[in-house]
Amino acid sequence: EVQLTESGGGSVQVGGSLRLSCKARQYTFSHYCVGWFRQAPGKEREGVAAIDRNGARYIDSVKDRFTISKDYAENTLNLQMNDLRPEDSATYFCAVAELFGRCEPDWGTGSGMDSWGKGILVTVAS
């Protein structure tokens, strides 16, 4: 059974930075589509960034501010978040596909993701 554990969340001021990490057990990040999602109170979950063998993709609101990456040595999935804004406040989840090397076109809905972490809270104070 795949187990995913997020870390690195917390509170930060507007314009600050955080780095989220997702550690996996019984899973290797290098082979499949993996991504970060978030859900704010009262809002639907949305995909933030995903990466597969074709590269990374981001939602428009985080482009040029967030960077998704894989650390093959540590077998972790990271999300570097810079220039944070209050609207980035949410619980962030990492998620992984276990069958597909490429992300689904509608990856942002969670399509194709098979395992999810429990989430970690990010709060951006204005």
mmCIF file of N, CA and C in Angstrom:
data_model
loop_
_atom_site.group_PDB
_atom_site.id
_atom_site.type_symbol
_atom_site.label_atom_id
_atom_site.label_comp_id
_atom_site.label_asym_id
_atom_site.label_seq_id
_atom_site.Cartn_x
_atom_site.Cartn_y
_atom_site.Cartn_z
ATOM 1 N N GLU A 1 0.845 -1.183 0.000
ATOM 2 C CA GLU A 1 0.000 0.000 0.000
ATOM 3 C C GLU A 1 0.887 1.243 0.000
ATOM 4 N N VAL A 2 0.558 2.161 -0.911
ATOM 5 C CA VAL A 2 1.307 3.407 -1.000
ATOM 6 C C VAL A 2 0.933 4.324 0.162
ATOM 7 N N GLN A 3 1.935 4.885 0.795
ATOM 8 C CA GLN A 3 1.700 5.858 1.863
ATOM 9 C C GLN A 3 2.440 7.142 1.529
ATOM 10 N N LEU A 4 1.720 8.253 1.606
ATOM 11 C CA LEU A 4 2.277 9.555 1.283
ATOM 12 C C LEU A 4 2.157 10.471 2.494
ATOM 13 N N THR A 5 3.226 11.156 2.823
ATOM 14 C CA THR A 5 3.224 12.046 3.980
ATOM 15 C C THR A 5 3.778 13.393 3.575
ATOM 16 N N GLU A 6 2.936 14.431 3.724
ATOM 17 C CA GLU A 6 3.358 15.794 3.398
ATOM 18 C C GLU A 6 4.010 16.464 4.596
ATOM 19 N N SER A 7 4.914 17.384 4.316
ATOM 20 C CA SER A 7 5.544 18.184 5.357
ATOM 21 C C SER A 7 5.903 19.541 4.782
ATOM 22 N N GLY A 8 6.223 20.468 5.677
ATOM 23 C CA GLY A 8 6.695 21.777 5.244
ATOM 24 C C GLY A 8 5.662 22.882 5.263
ATOM 25 N N GLY A 9 4.440 22.554 5.640
ATOM 26 C CA GLY A 9 3.413 23.583 5.686
ATOM 27 C C GLY A 9 3.586 24.499 6.882
ATOM 28 N N GLY A 10 2.662 25.455 7.007
ATOM 29 C CA GLY A 10 2.723 26.380 8.128
ATOM 30 C C GLY A 10 2.147 27.722 7.754
ATOM 31 N N SER A 11 2.479 28.715 8.549
ATOM 32 C CA SER A 11 1.991 30.070 8.333
ATOM 33 C C SER A 11 3.124 30.953 7.834
ATOM 34 N N VAL A 12 2.775 31.841 6.924
ATOM 35 C CA VAL A 12 3.774 32.731 6.343
ATOM 36 C C VAL A 12 3.086 34.045 5.979
ATOM 37 N N GLN A 13 3.858 35.107 5.933
ATOM 38 C CA GLN A 13 3.332 36.406 5.531
ATOM 39 C C GLN A 13 3.225 36.485 4.007
ATOM 40 N N VAL A 14 2.387 37.393 3.540
ATOM 41 C CA VAL A 14 2.268 37.631 2.099
ATOM 42 C C VAL A 14 3.651 37.918 1.515
ATOM 43 N N GLY A 15 3.909 37.284 0.382
ATOM 44 C CA GLY A 15 5.201 37.448 -0.272
ATOM 45 C C GLY A 15 6.256 36.470 0.187
ATOM 46 N N GLY A 16 5.945 35.702 1.224
ATOM 47 C CA GLY A 16 6.905 34.745 1.744
ATOM 48 C C GLY A 16 6.957 33.461 0.935
ATOM 49 N N SER A 17 7.756 32.524 1.412
ATOM 50 C CA SER A 17 7.967 31.260 0.711
ATOM 51 C C SER A 17 7.817 30.084 1.653
ATOM 52 N N LEU A 18 7.406 28.980 1.091
ATOM 53 C CA LEU A 18 7.372 27.694 1.794
ATOM 54 C C LEU A 18 7.764 26.615 0.801
ATOM 55 N N ARG A 19 8.302 25.543 1.335
ATOM 56 C CA ARG A 19 8.640 24.382 0.510
ATOM 57 C C ARG A 19 7.948 23.161 1.086
ATOM 58 N N LEU A 20 7.021 22.623 0.314
ATOM 59 C CA LEU A 20 6.328 21.406 0.722
ATOM 60 C C LEU A 20 7.078 20.193 0.194
ATOM 61 N N SER A 21 7.070 19.141 0.981
ATOM 62 C CA SER A 21 7.666 17.881 0.550
ATOM 63 C C SER A 21 6.679 16.746 0.796
ATOM 64 N N CYS A 22 6.754 15.751 -0.044
ATOM 65 C CA CYS A 22 5.907 14.569 0.082
ATOM 66 C C CYS A 22 6.814 13.352 0.048
ATOM 67 N N LYS A 23 6.818 12.614 1.132
ATOM 68 C CA LYS A 23 7.637 11.408 1.240
ATOM 69 C C LYS A 23 6.759 10.207 0.991
ATOM 70 N N ALA A 24 7.265 9.267 0.192
ATOM 71 C CA ALA A 24 6.468 8.106 -0.157
ATOM 72 C C ALA A 24 7.057 6.819 0.416
ATOM 73 N N ARG A 25 6.168 5.945 0.804
ATOM 74 C CA ARG A 25 6.537 4.570 1.149
ATOM 75 C C ARG A 25 5.854 3.643 0.161
ATOM 76 N N GLN A 26 6.555 2.633 -0.274
ATOM 77 C CA GLN A 26 6.025 1.662 -1.233
ATOM 78 C C GLN A 26 5.704 2.314 -2.578
ATOM 79 N N TYR A 27 6.496 3.299 -2.959
ATOM 80 C CA TYR A 27 6.253 3.990 -4.223
ATOM 81 C C TYR A 27 7.528 4.710 -4.645
ATOM 82 N N THR A 28 7.731 4.735 -5.970
ATOM 83 C CA THR A 28 8.865 5.463 -6.525
ATOM 84 C C THR A 28 8.346 6.581 -7.404
ATOM 85 N N PHE A 29 8.721 7.812 -7.085
ATOM 86 C CA PHE A 29 8.179 8.969 -7.787
ATOM 87 C C PHE A 29 8.622 9.061 -9.235
ATOM 88 N N SER A 30 9.678 8.416 -9.593
ATOM 89 C CA SER A 30 10.289 8.687 -10.890
ATOM 90 C C SER A 30 9.479 8.158 -12.069
ATOM 91 N N HIS A 31 8.559 7.255 -11.848
ATOM 92 C CA HIS A 31 7.960 6.544 -12.976
ATOM 93 C C HIS A 31 6.624 7.084 -13.457
ATOM 94 N N TYR A 32 5.913 7.799 -12.603
ATOM 95 C CA TYR A 32 4.510 8.076 -12.900
ATOM 96 C C TYR A 32 4.168 9.549 -12.773
ATOM 97 N N CYS A 33 2.908 9.843 -13.146
ATOM 98 C CA CYS A 33 2.373 11.179 -12.937
ATOM 99 C C CYS A 33 2.170 11.399 -11.442
ATOM 100 N N VAL A 34 2.671 12.512 -10.948
ATOM 101 C CA VAL A 34 2.505 12.873 -9.541
ATOM 102 C C VAL A 34 2.172 14.358 -9.462
ATOM 103 N N GLY A 35 1.498 14.747 -8.401
ATOM 104 C CA GLY A 35 1.104 16.147 -8.360
ATOM 105 C C GLY A 35 0.751 16.650 -6.980
ATOM 106 N N TRP A 36 0.506 17.945 -6.934
ATOM 107 C CA TRP A 36 0.061 18.644 -5.731
ATOM 108 C C TRP A 36 -1.317 19.242 -5.990
ATOM 109 N N PHE A 37 -2.165 19.114 -5.003
ATOM 110 C CA PHE A 37 -3.521 19.646 -5.057
ATOM 111 C C PHE A 37 -3.751 20.478 -3.801
ATOM 112 N N ARG A 38 -4.803 21.280 -3.825
ATOM 113 C CA ARG A 38 -5.123 22.049 -2.633
ATOM 114 C C ARG A 38 -6.635 22.237 -2.530
ATOM 115 N N GLN A 39 -7.065 22.441 -1.316
ATOM 116 C CA GLN A 39 -8.478 22.698 -1.070
ATOM 117 C C GLN A 39 -8.608 23.713 0.040
ATOM 118 N N ALA A 40 -9.240 24.805 -0.286
ATOM 119 C CA ALA A 40 -9.505 25.848 0.697
ATOM 120 C C ALA A 40 -10.897 25.625 1.286
ATOM 121 N N PRO A 41 -11.156 26.114 2.483
ATOM 122 C CA PRO A 41 -12.477 25.933 3.099
ATOM 123 C C PRO A 41 -13.599 26.456 2.205
ATOM 124 N N GLY A 42 -14.599 25.634 1.990
ATOM 125 C CA GLY A 42 -15.739 26.039 1.186
ATOM 126 C C GLY A 42 -15.511 25.998 -0.308
ATOM 127 N N LYS A 43 -14.335 25.528 -0.722
ATOM 128 C CA LYS A 43 -14.022 25.473 -2.148
ATOM 129 C C LYS A 43 -13.719 24.054 -2.576
ATOM 130 N N GLU A 44 -13.824 23.829 -3.868
ATOM 131 C CA GLU A 44 -13.489 22.510 -4.386
ATOM 132 C C GLU A 44 -11.974 22.317 -4.442
ATOM 133 N N ARG A 45 -11.597 21.078 -4.390
ATOM 134 C CA ARG A 45 -10.180 20.755 -4.542
ATOM 135 C C ARG A 45 -9.728 21.110 -5.955
ATOM 136 N N GLU A 46 -8.518 21.612 -6.087
ATOM 137 C CA GLU A 46 -7.988 21.933 -7.405
ATOM 138 C C GLU A 46 -6.550 21.444 -7.532
ATOM 139 N N GLY A 47 -6.209 21.065 -8.726
ATOM 140 C CA GLY A 47 -4.825 20.706 -8.990
ATOM 141 C C GLY A 47 -3.983 21.955 -9.061
ATOM 142 N N VAL A 48 -2.811 21.907 -8.468
ATOM 143 C CA VAL A 48 -1.903 23.044 -8.451
ATOM 144 C C VAL A 48 -0.769 22.835 -9.447
ATOM 145 N N ALA A 49 -0.154 21.673 -9.380
ATOM 146 C CA ALA A 49 0.972 21.366 -10.260
ATOM 147 C C ALA A 49 1.097 19.859 -10.382
ATOM 148 N N ALA A 50 1.571 19.421 -11.523
ATOM 149 C CA ALA A 50 1.801 17.999 -11.747
ATOM 150 C C ALA A 50 3.048 17.831 -12.597
ATOM 151 N N ILE A 51 3.628 16.660 -12.490
ATOM 152 C CA ILE A 51 4.829 16.397 -13.271
ATOM 153 C C ILE A 51 4.842 14.946 -13.698
ATOM 154 N N ASP A 52 5.258 14.737 -14.935
ATOM 155 C CA ASP A 52 5.426 13.381 -15.453
ATOM 156 C C ASP A 52 6.641 13.372 -16.357
ATOM 157 N N ARG A 53 6.776 12.333 -17.148
ATOM 158 C CA ARG A 53 7.990 12.236 -17.958
ATOM 159 C C ARG A 53 8.040 13.288 -19.058
ATOM 160 N N ASN A 54 6.909 13.958 -19.302
ATOM 161 C CA ASN A 54 6.879 15.026 -20.302
ATOM 162 C C ASN A 54 7.166 16.401 -19.715
ATOM 163 N N GLY A 55 7.240 16.465 -18.406
ATOM 164 C CA GLY A 55 7.537 17.741 -17.778
ATOM 165 C C GLY A 55 6.496 18.164 -16.782
ATOM 166 N N ALA A 56 6.571 19.422 -16.395
ATOM 167 C CA ALA A 56 5.691 19.963 -15.358
ATOM 168 C C ALA A 56 4.604 20.825 -15.972
ATOM 169 N N ARG A 57 3.494 20.877 -15.271
ATOM 170 C CA ARG A 57 2.421 21.773 -15.676
ATOM 171 C C ARG A 57 1.814 22.368 -14.423
ATOM 172 N N TYR A 58 1.278 23.597 -14.575
ATOM 173 C CA TYR A 58 0.781 24.367 -13.432
ATOM 174 C C TYR A 58 -0.541 25.031 -13.787
ATOM 175 N N ILE A 59 -1.317 25.300 -12.758
ATOM 176 C CA ILE A 59 -2.478 26.151 -13.014
ATOM 177 C C ILE A 59 -1.988 27.581 -13.162
ATOM 178 N N ASP A 60 -2.753 28.394 -13.868
ATOM 179 C CA ASP A 60 -2.308 29.739 -14.205
ATOM 180 C C ASP A 60 -1.974 30.584 -12.978
ATOM 181 N N SER A 61 -2.739 30.406 -11.921
ATOM 182 C CA SER A 61 -2.582 31.281 -10.763
ATOM 183 C C SER A 61 -1.263 31.072 -10.014
ATOM 184 N N VAL A 62 -0.564 29.968 -10.281
ATOM 185 C CA VAL A 62 0.703 29.723 -9.571
ATOM 186 C C VAL A 62 1.903 29.712 -10.498
ATOM 187 N N LYS A 63 1.669 29.859 -11.790
ATOM 188 C CA LYS A 63 2.794 29.875 -12.733
ATOM 189 C C LYS A 63 3.767 30.984 -12.368
ATOM 190 N N ASP A 64 5.029 30.673 -12.490
ATOM 191 C CA ASP A 64 6.130 31.599 -12.195
ATOM 192 C C ASP A 64 6.307 31.858 -10.701
ATOM 193 N N ARG A 65 5.473 31.232 -9.862
ATOM 194 C CA ARG A 65 5.646 31.372 -8.416
ATOM 195 C C ARG A 65 5.942 30.029 -7.756
ATOM 196 N N PHE A 66 5.341 28.946 -8.277
ATOM 197 C CA PHE A 66 5.510 27.619 -7.697
ATOM 198 C C PHE A 66 6.362 26.764 -8.635
ATOM 199 N N THR A 67 7.134 25.857 -8.040
ATOM 200 C CA THR A 67 7.917 24.915 -8.829
ATOM 201 C C THR A 67 7.777 23.522 -8.235
ATOM 202 N N ILE A 68 7.364 22.589 -9.060
ATOM 203 C CA ILE A 68 7.255 21.197 -8.636
ATOM 204 C C ILE A 68 8.502 20.459 -9.088
ATOM 205 N N SER A 69 8.989 19.569 -8.227
ATOM 206 C CA SER A 69 10.201 18.836 -8.576
ATOM 207 C C SER A 69 10.239 17.507 -7.841
ATOM 208 N N LYS A 70 11.027 16.613 -8.381
ATOM 209 C CA LYS A 70 11.238 15.316 -7.749
ATOM 210 C C LYS A 70 12.676 15.240 -7.265
ATOM 211 N N ASP A 71 12.863 14.726 -6.071
ATOM 212 C CA ASP A 71 14.194 14.445 -5.557
ATOM 213 C C ASP A 71 14.360 12.940 -5.617
ATOM 214 N N TYR A 72 15.103 12.479 -6.615
ATOM 215 C CA TYR A 72 15.214 11.041 -6.814
ATOM 216 C C TYR A 72 16.017 10.371 -5.699
ATOM 217 N N ALA A 73 17.008 11.055 -5.188
ATOM 218 C CA ALA A 73 17.826 10.467 -4.134
ATOM 219 C C ALA A 73 17.017 10.242 -2.865
ATOM 220 N N GLU A 74 16.164 11.217 -2.530
ATOM 221 C CA GLU A 74 15.355 11.105 -1.314
ATOM 222 C C GLU A 74 13.986 10.484 -1.579
ATOM 223 N N ASN A 75 13.663 10.304 -2.853
ATOM 224 C CA ASN A 75 12.342 9.807 -3.245
ATOM 225 C C ASN A 75 11.237 10.662 -2.647
ATOM 226 N N THR A 76 11.352 11.955 -2.887
ATOM 227 C CA THR A 76 10.326 12.883 -2.428
ATOM 228 C C THR A 76 9.845 13.742 -3.589
ATOM 229 N N LEU A 77 8.651 14.262 -3.424
ATOM 230 C CA LEU A 77 8.059 15.203 -4.364
ATOM 231 C C LEU A 77 7.981 16.541 -3.644
ATOM 232 N N ASN A 78 8.493 17.573 -4.280
ATOM 233 C CA ASN A 78 8.562 18.874 -3.626
ATOM 234 C C ASN A 78 7.729 19.919 -4.361
ATOM 235 N N LEU A 79 7.310 20.924 -3.618
ATOM 236 C CA LEU A 79 6.632 22.068 -4.208
ATOM 237 C C LEU A 79 7.207 23.317 -3.558
ATOM 238 N N GLN A 80 8.009 24.034 -4.311
ATOM 239 C CA GLN A 80 8.555 25.301 -3.836
ATOM 240 C C GLN A 80 7.550 26.390 -4.151
ATOM 241 N N MET A 81 7.123 27.101 -3.128
ATOM 242 C CA MET A 81 6.101 28.122 -3.292
ATOM 243 C C MET A 81 6.679 29.472 -2.894
ATOM 244 N N ASN A 82 6.771 30.361 -3.845
ATOM 245 C CA ASN A 82 7.310 31.705 -3.614
ATOM 246 C C ASN A 82 6.230 32.756 -3.829
ATOM 247 N N ASP A 83 6.476 33.932 -3.300
ATOM 248 C CA ASP A 83 5.554 35.058 -3.468
ATOM 249 C C ASP A 83 4.130 34.641 -3.105
ATOM 250 N N LEU A 84 3.990 34.053 -1.950
ATOM 251 C CA LEU A 84 2.690 33.519 -1.542
ATOM 252 C C LEU A 84 1.671 34.627 -1.309
ATOM 253 N N ARG A 85 0.445 34.298 -1.616
ATOM 254 C CA ARG A 85 -0.677 35.238 -1.517
ATOM 255 C C ARG A 85 -1.745 34.650 -0.611
ATOM 256 N N PRO A 86 -2.606 35.480 -0.057
ATOM 257 C CA PRO A 86 -3.661 34.949 0.817
ATOM 258 C C PRO A 86 -4.518 33.883 0.124
ATOM 259 N N GLU A 87 -4.727 34.023 -1.163
ATOM 260 C CA GLU A 87 -5.546 33.039 -1.887
ATOM 261 C C GLU A 87 -4.853 31.701 -2.063
ATOM 262 N N ASP A 88 -3.585 31.612 -1.697
ATOM 263 C CA ASP A 88 -2.889 30.323 -1.713
ATOM 264 C C ASP A 88 -3.148 29.517 -0.439
ATOM 265 N N SER A 89 -3.798 30.136 0.532
ATOM 266 C CA SER A 89 -4.090 29.442 1.785
ATOM 267 C C SER A 89 -5.031 28.271 1.522
ATOM 268 N N ALA A 90 -4.630 27.104 1.990
ATOM 269 C CA ALA A 90 -5.410 25.895 1.742
ATOM 270 C C ALA A 90 -4.709 24.716 2.397
ATOM 271 N N THR A 91 -5.395 23.596 2.390
ATOM 272 C CA THR A 91 -4.742 22.340 2.719
ATOM 273 C C THR A 91 -4.197 21.752 1.427
ATOM 274 N N TYR A 92 -2.914 21.421 1.438
ATOM 275 C CA TYR A 92 -2.244 20.914 0.252
ATOM 276 C C TYR A 92 -2.038 19.403 0.374
ATOM 277 N N PHE A 93 -2.316 18.715 -0.716
ATOM 278 C CA PHE A 93 -2.204 17.266 -0.768
ATOM 279 C C PHE A 93 -1.253 16.861 -1.893
ATOM 280 N N CYS A 94 -0.464 15.862 -1.652
ATOM 281 C CA CYS A 94 0.231 15.257 -2.782
ATOM 282 C C CYS A 94 -0.544 14.017 -3.207
ATOM 283 N N ALA A 95 -0.438 13.702 -4.461
ATOM 284 C CA ALA A 95 -1.159 12.576 -5.016
ATOM 285 C C ALA A 95 -0.318 11.932 -6.111
ATOM 286 N N VAL A 96 -0.502 10.641 -6.277
ATOM 287 C CA VAL A 96 0.307 9.922 -7.254
ATOM 288 C C VAL A 96 -0.539 8.962 -8.056
ATOM 289 N N ALA A 97 -0.145 8.775 -9.288
ATOM 290 C CA ALA A 97 -0.729 7.734 -10.122
ATOM 291 C C ALA A 97 0.106 6.477 -9.972
ATOM 292 N N GLU A 98 -0.547 5.353 -10.068
ATOM 293 C CA GLU A 98 0.170 4.084 -9.920
ATOM 294 C C GLU A 98 0.177 3.270 -11.203
ATOM 295 N N LEU A 99 -0.486 3.805 -12.235
ATOM 296 C CA LEU A 99 -0.547 3.067 -13.482
ATOM 297 C C LEU A 99 0.030 3.831 -14.668
ATOM 298 N N PHE A 100 -0.105 5.147 -14.666
ATOM 299 C CA PHE A 100 0.193 5.906 -15.864
ATOM 300 C C PHE A 100 1.451 6.761 -15.717
ATOM 301 N N GLY A 101 2.286 6.682 -16.736
ATOM 302 C CA GLY A 101 3.485 7.499 -16.743
ATOM 303 C C GLY A 101 3.221 8.918 -17.152
ATOM 304 N N ARG A 102 2.103 9.149 -17.826
ATOM 305 C CA ARG A 102 1.744 10.494 -18.237
ATOM 306 C C ARG A 102 0.502 10.950 -17.490
ATOM 307 N N CYS A 103 0.487 12.247 -17.195
ATOM 308 C CA CYS A 103 -0.671 12.799 -16.505
ATOM 309 C C CYS A 103 -1.857 12.875 -17.464
ATOM 310 N N GLU A 104 -3.025 12.658 -16.930
ATOM 311 C CA GLU A 104 -4.244 12.788 -17.706
ATOM 312 C C GLU A 104 -4.448 14.248 -18.112
ATOM 313 N N PRO A 105 -5.104 14.486 -19.240
ATOM 314 C CA PRO A 105 -5.368 15.885 -19.632
ATOM 315 C C PRO A 105 -6.144 16.655 -18.570
ATOM 316 N N ASP A 106 -7.008 15.945 -17.860
ATOM 317 C CA ASP A 106 -7.784 16.600 -16.802
ATOM 318 C C ASP A 106 -7.211 16.280 -15.434
ATOM 319 N N TRP A 107 -5.890 16.226 -15.345
ATOM 320 C CA TRP A 107 -5.226 15.880 -14.084
ATOM 321 C C TRP A 107 -5.680 16.770 -12.934
ATOM 322 N N GLY A 108 -6.019 18.009 -13.225
ATOM 323 C CA GLY A 108 -6.394 18.955 -12.187
ATOM 324 C C GLY A 108 -7.618 18.559 -11.390
ATOM 325 N N THR A 109 -8.417 17.671 -11.967
ATOM 326 C CA THR A 109 -9.594 17.171 -11.245
ATOM 327 C C THR A 109 -9.227 16.014 -10.334
ATOM 328 N N GLY A 110 -7.989 15.561 -10.442
ATOM 329 C CA GLY A 110 -7.578 14.381 -9.690
ATOM 330 C C GLY A 110 -7.656 13.115 -10.512
ATOM 331 N N SER A 111 -8.052 13.263 -11.760
ATOM 332 C CA SER A 111 -8.183 12.107 -12.641
ATOM 333 C C SER A 111 -6.851 11.388 -12.801
ATOM 334 N N GLY A 112 -6.895 10.093 -12.643
ATOM 335 C CA GLY A 112 -5.690 9.290 -12.795
ATOM 336 C C GLY A 112 -4.877 9.111 -11.535
ATOM 337 N N MET A 113 -5.182 9.864 -10.502
ATOM 338 C CA MET A 113 -4.449 9.744 -9.248
ATOM 339 C C MET A 113 -5.042 8.621 -8.401
ATOM 340 N N ASP A 114 -4.179 7.801 -7.865
ATOM 341 C CA ASP A 114 -4.642 6.626 -7.142
ATOM 342 C C ASP A 114 -4.444 6.708 -5.636
ATOM 343 N N SER A 115 -3.443 7.423 -5.209
ATOM 344 C CA SER A 115 -3.175 7.518 -3.778
ATOM 345 C C SER A 115 -2.962 8.973 -3.399
ATOM 346 N N TRP A 116 -3.404 9.297 -2.182
ATOM 347 C CA TRP A 116 -3.372 10.672 -1.704
ATOM 348 C C TRP A 116 -2.775 10.733 -0.306
ATOM 349 N N GLY A 117 -2.071 11.827 -0.053
ATOM 350 C CA GLY A 117 -1.634 12.086 1.306
ATOM 351 C C GLY A 117 -2.777 12.650 2.127
ATOM 352 N N LYS A 118 -2.540 12.838 3.410
ATOM 353 C CA LYS A 118 -3.580 13.348 4.304
ATOM 354 C C LYS A 118 -3.689 14.860 4.258
ATOM 355 N N GLY A 119 -2.694 15.506 3.701
ATOM 356 C CA GLY A 119 -2.746 16.942 3.547
ATOM 357 C C GLY A 119 -1.990 17.689 4.621
ATOM 358 N N ILE A 120 -1.614 18.917 4.267
ATOM 359 C CA ILE A 120 -0.922 19.786 5.203
ATOM 360 C C ILE A 120 -1.400 21.212 4.969
ATOM 361 N N LEU A 121 -1.546 21.950 6.056
ATOM 362 C CA LEU A 121 -2.140 23.271 5.984
ATOM 363 C C LEU A 121 -1.096 24.339 5.673
ATOM 364 N N VAL A 122 -1.463 25.215 4.741
ATOM 365 C CA VAL A 122 -0.668 26.393 4.421
ATOM 366 C C VAL A 122 -1.544 27.610 4.648
ATOM 367 N N THR A 123 -1.065 28.541 5.444
ATOM 368 C CA THR A 123 -1.807 29.764 5.728
ATOM 369 C C THR A 123 -0.937 30.963 5.377
ATOM 370 N N VAL A 124 -1.480 31.844 4.549
ATOM 371 C CA VAL A 124 -0.763 33.050 4.152
ATOM 372 C C VAL A 124 -1.497 34.239 4.741
ATOM 373 N N ALA A 125 -0.832 34.918 5.632
ATOM 374 C CA ALA A 125 -1.450 36.037 6.343
ATOM 375 C C ALA A 125 -1.150 37.350 5.638
ATOM 376 N N SER A 126 -2.205 38.169 5.513
ATOM 377 C CA SER A 126 -2.017 39.468 4.843
ATOM 378 C C SER A 126 -1.611 40.546 5.834
#
